Amino acid sequence: MADSQPESKVFSVRIVSIDHYMAPPIPGYDICYSSFQGGKVDEVPVIRIYGSTPAGQKTCLHVHRALPYLYVPCADIPLQSDQEGDAYTNAISLGLEKALKPKGNSGSNRQHVHGCSLVRAKRFYGYHSSEELFVKIYLYYPHDVSRAANLLLVQFLIRVCSPMNLIFPFFFSFWLTITCME
């Protein structure tokens, strides 16, 4: 009698090291177009995972389509329609893109914000019985997450703003995201 167990499609790696690099997007693997930017994407982060398989083979795994992000609660802002929500997220994207551009270097073409979306989620800390409305802001550069959070907290981009999940580095938020998808 033949072995009737289904073949597993799981790839397992014992992680030794993890880092990322910025590269031009590869069609079919990466996000190549940004509707917020209105054109092609110049650079995207690619996560590199170094390690070994259970069989002892050395591995360098490249993970595409993992953009750094942060959440901004917007429960205090009444959004009546999808058009108001789109206008609000577009205003946040534009304000943040402008604020992240280097001062005095107006000719810089470097993209910072990929876009924003409205999501419903529960807060991470404390007990919260119901979901709240958040703006999920996608960025291109992992080091821009803390800069964006500081700009949102300090400057007047948003009336009442307390960005969430800022204590998580890019790689940890990546692990949280893929763990929640399983």
PDB file of N, CA and C in Angstrom, residues 69-74 121-126 128 132-137 145-146 149 152-153 161-168 173:
ATOM      1  N   TYR A  69       4.992  49.339   7.492  1.00  0.00           N
ATOM      2  CA  TYR A  69       3.741  50.069   7.678  1.00  0.00           C
ATOM      3  C   TYR A  69       3.592  50.516   9.121  1.00  0.00           C
ATOM      4  N   LEU A  70       2.647  51.409   9.350  1.00  0.00           N
ATOM      5  CA  LEU A  70       2.253  51.790  10.693  1.00  0.00           C
ATOM      6  C   LEU A  70       0.762  52.081  10.684  1.00  0.00           C
ATOM      7  N   TYR A  71       0.156  51.959  11.858  1.00  0.00           N
ATOM      8  CA  TYR A  71      -1.267  52.222  12.014  1.00  0.00           C
ATOM      9  C   TYR A  71      -1.467  53.536  12.748  1.00  0.00           C
ATOM     10  N   VAL A  72      -2.450  54.307  12.303  1.00  0.00           N
ATOM     11  CA  VAL A  72      -2.828  55.549  12.973  1.00  0.00           C
ATOM     12  C   VAL A  72      -4.319  55.447  13.282  1.00  0.00           C
ATOM     13  N   PRO A  73      -4.682  55.513  14.574  1.00  0.00           N
ATOM     14  CA  PRO A  73      -6.111  55.445  14.896  1.00  0.00           C
ATOM     15  C   PRO A  73      -6.838  56.698  14.407  1.00  0.00           C
ATOM     16  N   CYS A  74      -8.034  56.500  13.903  1.00  0.00           N
ATOM     17  CA  CYS A  74      -8.816  57.654  13.458  1.00  0.00           C
ATOM     18  C   CYS A  74     -10.251  57.541  13.952  1.00  0.00           C
ATOM     19  N   ALA A 121      -9.526  47.183  13.053  1.00  0.00           N
ATOM     20  CA  ALA A 121      -8.707  46.251  13.826  1.00  0.00           C
ATOM     21  C   ALA A 121      -8.867  46.551  15.312  1.00  0.00           C
ATOM     22  N   LYS A 122      -8.435  45.599  16.131  1.00  0.00           N
ATOM     23  CA  LYS A 122      -8.417  45.825  17.577  1.00  0.00           C
ATOM     24  C   LYS A 122      -7.046  46.360  17.952  1.00  0.00           C
ATOM     25  N   ARG A 123      -7.046  47.213  18.952  1.00  0.00           N
ATOM     26  CA  ARG A 123      -5.770  47.728  19.451  1.00  0.00           C
ATOM     27  C   ARG A 123      -4.945  46.576  20.012  1.00  0.00           C
ATOM     28  N   PHE A 124      -3.636  46.724  19.909  1.00  0.00           N
ATOM     29  CA  PHE A 124      -2.721  45.663  20.309  1.00  0.00           C
ATOM     30  C   PHE A 124      -2.591  45.556  21.829  1.00  0.00           C
ATOM     31  N   TYR A 125      -2.548  46.690  22.507  1.00  0.00           N
ATOM     32  CA  TYR A 125      -2.332  46.710  23.950  1.00  0.00           C
ATOM     33  C   TYR A 125      -3.637  46.904  24.697  1.00  0.00           C
ATOM     34  N   GLY A 126      -3.758  46.231  25.853  1.00  0.00           N
ATOM     35  CA  GLY A 126      -4.933  46.376  26.688  1.00  0.00           C
ATOM     36  C   GLY A 126      -6.103  45.574  26.150  1.00  0.00           C
ATOM     37  N   HIS A 128      -9.689  45.469  24.485  1.00  0.00           N
ATOM     38  CA  HIS A 128     -10.595  46.239  23.646  1.00  0.00           C
ATOM     39  C   HIS A 128     -11.592  45.257  23.051  1.00  0.00           C
ATOM     40  N   GLU A 132     -11.673  49.066  15.939  1.00  0.00           N
ATOM     41  CA  GLU A 132     -11.686  50.504  15.707  1.00  0.00           C
ATOM     42  C   GLU A 132     -11.193  50.779  14.292  1.00  0.00           C
ATOM     43  N   LEU A 133     -11.390  51.990  13.850  1.00  0.00           N
ATOM     44  CA  LEU A 133     -10.951  52.394  12.521  1.00  0.00           C
ATOM     45  C   LEU A 133      -9.526  52.946  12.597  1.00  0.00           C
ATOM     46  N   PHE A 134      -8.660  52.448  11.725  1.00  0.00           N
ATOM     47  CA  PHE A 134      -7.265  52.879  11.655  1.00  0.00           C
ATOM     48  C   PHE A 134      -6.932  53.225  10.210  1.00  0.00           C
ATOM     49  N   VAL A 135      -5.925  54.061  10.053  1.00  0.00           N
ATOM     50  CA  VAL A 135      -5.315  54.285   8.746  1.00  0.00           C
ATOM     51  C   VAL A 135      -4.019  53.489   8.747  1.00  0.00           C
ATOM     52  N   LYS A 136      -3.888  52.592   7.793  1.00  0.00           N
ATOM     53  CA  LYS A 136      -2.659  51.810   7.652  1.00  0.00           C
ATOM     54  C   LYS A 136      -1.827  52.492   6.573  1.00  0.00           C
ATOM     55  N   ILE A 137      -0.652  52.977   6.976  1.00  0.00           N
ATOM     56  CA  ILE A 137       0.213  53.735   6.075  1.00  0.00           C
ATOM     57  C   ILE A 137       1.373  52.837   5.644  1.00  0.00           C
ATOM     58  N   VAL A 145       9.679  54.604   8.997  1.00  0.00           N
ATOM     59  CA  VAL A 145       8.546  54.364   9.896  1.00  0.00           C
ATOM     60  C   VAL A 145       8.648  55.233  11.141  1.00  0.00           C
ATOM     61  N   SER A 146       9.809  55.246  11.782  1.00  0.00           N
ATOM     62  CA  SER A 146       9.955  56.066  12.995  1.00  0.00           C
ATOM     63  C   SER A 146       9.925  57.560  12.652  1.00  0.00           C
ATOM     64  N   ALA A 149       6.287  58.437  12.129  1.00  0.00           N
ATOM     65  CA  ALA A 149       5.577  58.484  13.412  1.00  0.00           C
ATOM     66  C   ALA A 149       5.892  59.768  14.162  1.00  0.00           C
ATOM     67  N   LEU A 152       4.055  62.585  12.556  1.00  0.00           N
ATOM     68  CA  LEU A 152       2.627  62.534  12.868  1.00  0.00           C
ATOM     69  C   LEU A 152       2.352  62.966  14.300  1.00  0.00           C
ATOM     70  N   LEU A 153       3.265  62.650  15.208  1.00  0.00           N
ATOM     71  CA  LEU A 153       3.085  63.023  16.610  1.00  0.00           C
ATOM     72  C   LEU A 153       3.385  64.499  16.861  1.00  0.00           C
ATOM     73  N   CYS A 161      -3.339  62.300  16.999  1.00  0.00           N
ATOM     74  CA  CYS A 161      -2.634  61.187  16.380  1.00  0.00           C
ATOM     75  C   CYS A 161      -1.744  60.488  17.377  1.00  0.00           C
ATOM     76  N   SER A 162      -1.855  59.194  17.408  1.00  0.00           N
ATOM     77  CA  SER A 162      -0.969  58.373  18.218  1.00  0.00           C
ATOM     78  C   SER A 162      -0.672  57.118  17.420  1.00  0.00           C
ATOM     79  N   PRO A 163       0.340  57.140  16.573  1.00  0.00           N
ATOM     80  CA  PRO A 163       0.642  55.975  15.734  1.00  0.00           C
ATOM     81  C   PRO A 163       0.876  54.719  16.564  1.00  0.00           C
ATOM     82  N   MET A 164       0.413  53.599  16.034  1.00  0.00           N
ATOM     83  CA  MET A 164       0.506  52.318  16.731  1.00  0.00           C
ATOM     84  C   MET A 164       1.641  51.476  16.139  1.00  0.00           C
ATOM     85  N   ASN A 165       1.973  50.412  16.823  1.00  0.00           N
ATOM     86  CA  ASN A 165       2.960  49.375  16.480  1.00  0.00           C
ATOM     87  C   ASN A 165       4.328  49.939  16.139  1.00  0.00           C
ATOM     88  N   LEU A 166       4.709  51.041  16.765  1.00  0.00           N
ATOM     89  CA  LEU A 166       5.995  51.667  16.453  1.00  0.00           C
ATOM     90  C   LEU A 166       7.170  50.990  17.134  1.00  0.00           C
ATOM     91  N   ILE A 167       6.896  50.242  18.186  1.00  0.00           N
ATOM     92  CA  ILE A 167       8.003  49.588  18.880  1.00  0.00           C
ATOM     93  C   ILE A 167       8.490  48.366  18.123  1.00  0.00           C
ATOM     94  N   PHE A 168       7.730  47.940  17.117  1.00  0.00           N
ATOM     95  CA  PHE A 168       8.111  46.766  16.354  1.00  0.00           C
ATOM     96  C   PHE A 168       9.002  47.167  15.193  1.00  0.00           C
ATOM     97  N   SER A 173       7.526  43.243  12.561  1.00  0.00           N
ATOM     98  CA  SER A 173       6.184  43.469  12.020  1.00  0.00           C
ATOM     99  C   SER A 173       5.929  42.544  10.824  1.00  0.00           C
TER     100      SER A 173
END
